[in-house]
Amino acid sequence: MTKRLTCPAIRSFKSEKRPLVCLTAYSAQIASLLDDHVDLLLVGDSLGMVLYGFDTTLPVTLDMMIAHGAAVVRGSNRAVVAVDLPFGAYQQSPQQAFEAASRVMKETGASAVKLEGGAEMAATIAFLVERGIPVFGHVGLMPQHAQVVGGFVKQKNRDKILADARAVEEAGAFAMVLECVDEDLSREVCDAVSVPVVGIGAGSSCDGQVLVTEDMIGQGSGYVPSFVRQYARVHEDISKAAENYAADVRTGKF
Ligand code: KIV
C-alpha cells in the first residue's frame, strides 16, 4: 500500500531544496489522475468559480468543501490533501476556525486545512496547529479579500506581504501559498521564511508551484489568467466530442 506524504515531510522540502508540486483537485476522478505526479492536492475554494459558476469564491460553503474534500481523499493515496476553509467559516475567531477545521479533518480524512490571511490570522493559525490541525497558509492576493482590494489584482505592498509571510510561518503553518506578486518580491518572501512558499502568479523562483488544474489542462471555457501555463486543451476535445456525437445522433449514425 502506498504511504501518504505528511505535512512535516512537505515542510522539509524547503531544507531539502525539493520543488513542491501542487495542483487543485475537486473530485475523486481528477485526484486519482494527479496523485502519482503531485506532492499536494489542494481542494481549493476556487471550485466555487470553476465548478459551480460563481463570480467569486465567497458563496462557497463548508458543506461544499467537505463533500469535495472527502471525494479527493477517496481518489488519492499518496499526496497530502489540504482543504480550503471557505469565506465566513473561520475569520470570526480561533474557536470558529477550530470548529470548521475539525469538521473538515473528521469528515474528509484530509491531512490539513488551508486558510487565507497574514498577521491578522496568525493567532488563529497557532490555535489550530497547537490543537493538532496542520495549516497551509495563503498570503499575497487572497481571493476572499477581492472585494476589499479591488479584484484579482497583483499585490505590491512589500512590507505587508513580508510581515504576513513571517507571521504565518511563526504561527506554525507547514507551508504557504503566495499569490499574484512580482517575482522580486516572491524571491524575498522565499528567503525570509523557512517553510515552502508555493507560488501562483508569483514567478518561477518560488519553492513550488500551484495551479488550478482546469486552467492547466485547458478545461475552463472562459478567462485564463496570463500566468497560467497550459499543458493540454481539454475544453476543445470535449467540445469537439460533443459536436461529433450530436452529428452522429442527428444523422442516424449512432
Ligand atoms: O482556491 C484555490 O484553488 C487556491 C489556489 C488557486 C491557490 O487558493
Coordinates of C-alpha atoms and ligand atoms in Angstrom, one line a residue:
M1 CA 0.0 0.0 0.0
T2 CA 1.3 3.5 -0.9
K3 CA 2.1 5.6 2.1
R4 CA 0.7 9.1 2.0
L5 CA 3.1 12.0 2.3
T6 CA 2.8 14.0 5.6
C7 CA 2.7 17.7 6.4
P8 CA 6.1 17.6 8.1
A9 CA 7.6 15.9 5.0
I10 CA 6.2 18.7 2.9
R11 CA 7.7 21.3 5.2
S12 CA 11.1 19.6 4.9
F13 CA 11.0 20.0 1.1
K14 CA 12.4 23.5 1.7
S15 CA 15.6 22.4 3.5
E16 CA 16.0 19.6 1.1
K17 CA 15.7 22.1 -1.8
R18 CA 12.9 19.9 -3.4
P19 CA 10.4 21.9 -5.5
L20 CA 6.9 21.3 -4.2
V21 CA 4.4 20.3 -6.9
C22 CA 0.8 21.2 -6.2
L23 CA -2.5 21.2 -8.2
T24 CA -6.1 21.7 -7.3
A25 CA -8.5 18.8 -7.3
Y26 CA -12.2 18.8 -6.6
S27 CA -13.2 15.2 -7.5
A28 CA -12.1 11.6 -6.8
Q29 CA -11.6 11.1 -10.6
I30 CA -9.2 14.1 -11.1
A31 CA -7.4 13.3 -7.8
S32 CA -6.7 9.8 -9.0
L33 CA -5.2 11.1 -12.2
L34 CA -3.0 13.7 -10.5
D35 CA -2.0 11.7 -7.4
D36 CA 1.1 10.0 -8.8
H37 CA 2.5 13.3 -10.0
V38 CA 2.0 15.9 -7.3
D39 CA 3.0 16.2 -3.7
L40 CA 0.0 18.1 -2.5
L41 CA -3.6 18.2 -3.8
L42 CA -5.4 21.3 -2.9
V43 CA -9.2 21.2 -2.6
G44 CA -9.4 25.0 -3.3
D45 CA -12.5 27.1 -2.8
S46 CA -11.8 28.1 -6.4
L47 CA -14.2 25.2 -7.0
G48 CA -17.0 27.8 -6.5
M49 CA -15.9 29.6 -9.7
V50 CA -14.5 26.6 -11.7
L51 CA -17.2 24.0 -11.0
Y52 CA -20.2 26.0 -9.7
G53 CA -20.0 29.1 -11.9
F54 CA -20.0 31.7 -9.2
D55 CA -18.2 35.0 -9.9
T56 CA -16.2 34.8 -6.7
T57 CA -15.3 32.3 -4.1
L58 CA -17.5 33.9 -1.4
P59 CA -20.6 31.8 -1.8
V60 CA -18.8 28.5 -1.2
T61 CA -19.9 26.8 2.0
L62 CA -18.2 24.5 4.4
D63 CA -20.5 21.6 3.4
M64 CA -19.4 22.0 -0.2
M65 CA -15.7 21.9 0.8
I66 CA -16.3 18.8 2.9
A67 CA -18.1 17.0 0.1
H68 CA -15.3 17.7 -2.4
G69 CA -12.6 17.2 0.2
A70 CA -13.9 13.7 1.0
A71 CA -14.0 12.8 -2.7
V72 CA -10.4 13.9 -3.3
V73 CA -9.2 11.9 -0.3
R74 CA -11.1 8.8 -1.7
G75 CA -9.4 9.3 -5.0
S76 CA -5.8 9.6 -3.8
N77 CA -3.4 7.7 -1.6
R78 CA 0.0 9.4 -2.0
A79 CA -0.4 13.2 -2.0
V80 CA -1.1 15.4 1.0
V81 CA -4.7 16.6 0.7
A82 CA -5.4 20.2 2.0
V83 CA -8.9 21.6 2.0
D84 CA -9.7 25.3 1.9
L85 CA -11.7 26.8 4.7
P86 CA -14.3 28.9 2.9
F87 CA -15.2 32.6 3.5
G88 CA -17.1 33.1 6.7
A89 CA -16.1 29.8 8.3
Y90 CA -13.0 30.9 10.2
Q91 CA -12.4 34.6 10.3
Q92 CA -14.6 35.4 13.3
S93 CA -12.5 33.7 16.0
P94 CA -10.0 30.9 16.5
Q95 CA -12.8 28.9 18.1
Q96 CA -15.0 29.3 15.0
A97 CA -11.9 28.2 12.9
F98 CA -11.4 25.2 15.0
E99 CA -15.0 24.1 14.7
A100 CA -14.8 24.4 10.9
A101 CA -11.3 22.8 10.6
S102 CA -12.1 19.9 12.9
R103 CA -15.2 19.1 10.8
V104 CA -13.0 19.1 7.7
M105 CA -10.4 16.8 9.3
K106 CA -13.1 14.4 10.7
E107 CA -15.4 14.3 7.7
T108 CA -12.9 14.3 4.8
G109 CA -9.8 12.5 6.1
A110 CA -7.7 15.3 4.7
S111 CA -4.3 16.0 6.2
A112 CA -4.6 19.8 6.5
V113 CA -6.7 22.9 6.0
K114 CA -5.7 26.0 4.1
L115 CA -6.8 29.4 5.1
E116 CA -6.2 32.9 3.7
G117 CA -4.6 35.6 5.9
G118 CA -1.4 37.0 7.2
A119 CA -0.6 38.7 10.5
E120 CA -4.3 39.1 11.3
M121 CA -4.8 35.3 11.1
A122 CA -1.6 34.3 13.0
A123 CA -3.4 33.7 16.3
T124 CA -5.9 31.5 14.5
I125 CA -3.3 29.5 12.7
A126 CA -1.4 29.0 16.0
F127 CA -4.7 27.9 17.7
L128 CA -5.3 25.3 15.1
V129 CA -1.7 24.0 14.9
E130 CA -1.5 23.7 18.7
R131 CA -4.7 21.6 18.7
G132 CA -3.5 19.2 16.0
I133 CA -4.6 20.7 12.8
P134 CA -1.9 21.3 10.2
V135 CA -2.4 24.7 8.4
F136 CA -1.3 25.6 4.8
G137 CA -1.2 29.4 4.8
H138 CA -2.1 31.8 1.9
V139 CA -0.7 35.3 1.6
G140 CA -0.3 37.9 -1.2
L141 CA -3.5 38.1 -3.2
M142 CA -6.3 36.5 -1.1
P143 CA -9.3 35.9 -3.3
Q144 CA -11.7 36.0 -0.3
H145 CA -10.5 39.7 0.1
A146 CA -11.1 40.5 -3.6
Q147 CA -13.9 43.0 -2.7
V148 CA -11.6 44.9 -0.4
V149 CA -8.5 45.0 -2.6
G150 CA -10.4 45.8 -5.8
G151 CA -10.5 42.4 -7.6
F152 CA -8.0 39.7 -8.6
V153 CA -5.1 42.1 -8.9
K154 CA -1.3 42.0 -8.3
Q155 CA -0.4 42.7 -4.7
K156 CA 2.5 45.2 -4.3
N157 CA 2.7 46.1 -0.6
R158 CA 6.2 44.6 0.0
D159 CA 6.3 45.3 3.8
K160 CA 2.9 43.9 4.5
I161 CA 3.4 40.8 2.4
L162 CA 6.8 40.1 4.0
A163 CA 5.3 40.6 7.5
D164 CA 2.4 38.4 6.7
A165 CA 4.6 35.6 5.5
R166 CA 6.8 35.8 8.6
A167 CA 3.7 35.8 10.8
V168 CA 2.2 32.8 9.1
E169 CA 5.4 30.9 9.5
E170 CA 5.9 31.8 13.1
A171 CA 2.3 30.8 13.8
G172 CA 3.2 27.2 12.7
A173 CA 2.0 26.8 9.1
F174 CA 3.8 24.0 7.4
A175 CA 3.9 25.8 4.0
M176 CA 2.1 28.7 2.4
V177 CA 0.7 29.8 -0.9
L178 CA 1.9 33.2 -2.3
E179 CA -0.5 34.5 -4.9
C180 CA 0.0 37.2 -7.5
V181 CA 3.1 39.2 -6.6
D182 CA 6.1 40.2 -8.6
E183 CA 9.0 37.8 -8.9
D184 CA 11.4 40.0 -7.0
L185 CA 9.1 40.1 -4.0
S186 CA 8.4 36.4 -4.1
R187 CA 12.1 35.8 -4.0
E188 CA 12.3 38.0 -0.9
V189 CA 9.4 36.1 0.7
C190 CA 11.0 32.7 0.0
D191 CA 14.3 33.9 1.5
A192 CA 12.5 35.3 4.6
V193 CA 10.8 32.1 5.7
S194 CA 12.0 28.5 6.3
V195 CA 8.8 26.8 5.1
P196 CA 8.0 26.1 1.4
V197 CA 6.4 29.1 -0.4
V198 CA 4.1 27.8 -3.2
G199 CA 3.6 30.4 -5.9
I200 CA 0.7 31.1 -8.1
G201 CA 1.2 34.0 -10.4
A202 CA 4.3 34.7 -8.3
G203 CA 7.1 33.8 -10.8
S204 CA 9.3 30.7 -11.1
S205 CA 11.6 31.3 -8.2
C206 CA 9.2 30.1 -5.5
D207 CA 9.8 26.9 -3.6
G208 CA 7.0 25.2 -5.5
Q209 CA 4.0 26.0 -7.8
V210 CA 0.3 25.5 -7.6
L211 CA -2.2 25.9 -10.5
V212 CA -5.9 25.4 -10.8
T213 CA -5.9 22.1 -12.7
E214 CA -8.8 23.1 -15.0
D215 CA -6.6 26.1 -16.1
M216 CA -3.5 23.9 -16.5
I217 CA -5.3 21.4 -18.7
G218 CA -7.4 24.0 -20.7
Q219 CA -10.7 22.7 -19.4
G220 CA -12.1 26.1 -18.4
S221 CA -14.3 27.7 -21.0
G222 CA -13.5 31.3 -20.3
Y223 CA -10.8 33.5 -18.9
V224 CA -7.4 32.0 -18.2
P225 CA -5.0 34.2 -16.1
S226 CA -1.9 35.2 -18.0
F227 CA 0.5 33.4 -15.6
V228 CA -1.1 30.0 -16.3
R229 CA 0.9 27.5 -18.4
Q230 CA -1.4 25.2 -20.3
Y231 CA -0.3 21.6 -20.9
A232 CA -3.5 20.4 -22.6
R233 CA -6.6 21.7 -24.4
V234 CA -9.3 19.5 -22.8
H235 CA -12.0 22.1 -23.5
E236 CA -11.5 21.8 -27.2
D237 CA -11.6 17.9 -27.0
I238 CA -14.8 17.9 -25.1
S239 CA -16.5 20.4 -27.3
K240 CA -15.4 18.5 -30.5
A241 CA -16.5 15.2 -29.0
A242 CA -20.0 16.7 -28.2
E243 CA -20.2 18.1 -31.7
N244 CA -19.3 14.8 -33.3
Y245 CA -21.7 12.8 -31.0
A246 CA -24.6 15.2 -31.8
A247 CA -23.9 15.0 -35.5
D248 CA -23.9 11.2 -35.4
V249 CA -27.2 11.0 -33.4
R250 CA -28.9 13.5 -35.7
T251 CA -27.8 11.7 -38.9
G252 CA -28.7 8.3 -37.5
K253 CA -25.1 7.0 -37.5
F254 CA -25.4 6.3 -33.7
Ligands
KIV1 O1 -8.8 28.2 -4.1 C1 -7.7 27.8 -4.7 O2 -7.8 26.9 -5.6 C2 -6.5 28.4 -4.3 C3 -5.3 28.2 -5.2 C4 -5.5 28.8 -6.5 C5 -4.0 28.6 -4.6 O3 -6.4 29.0 -3.3

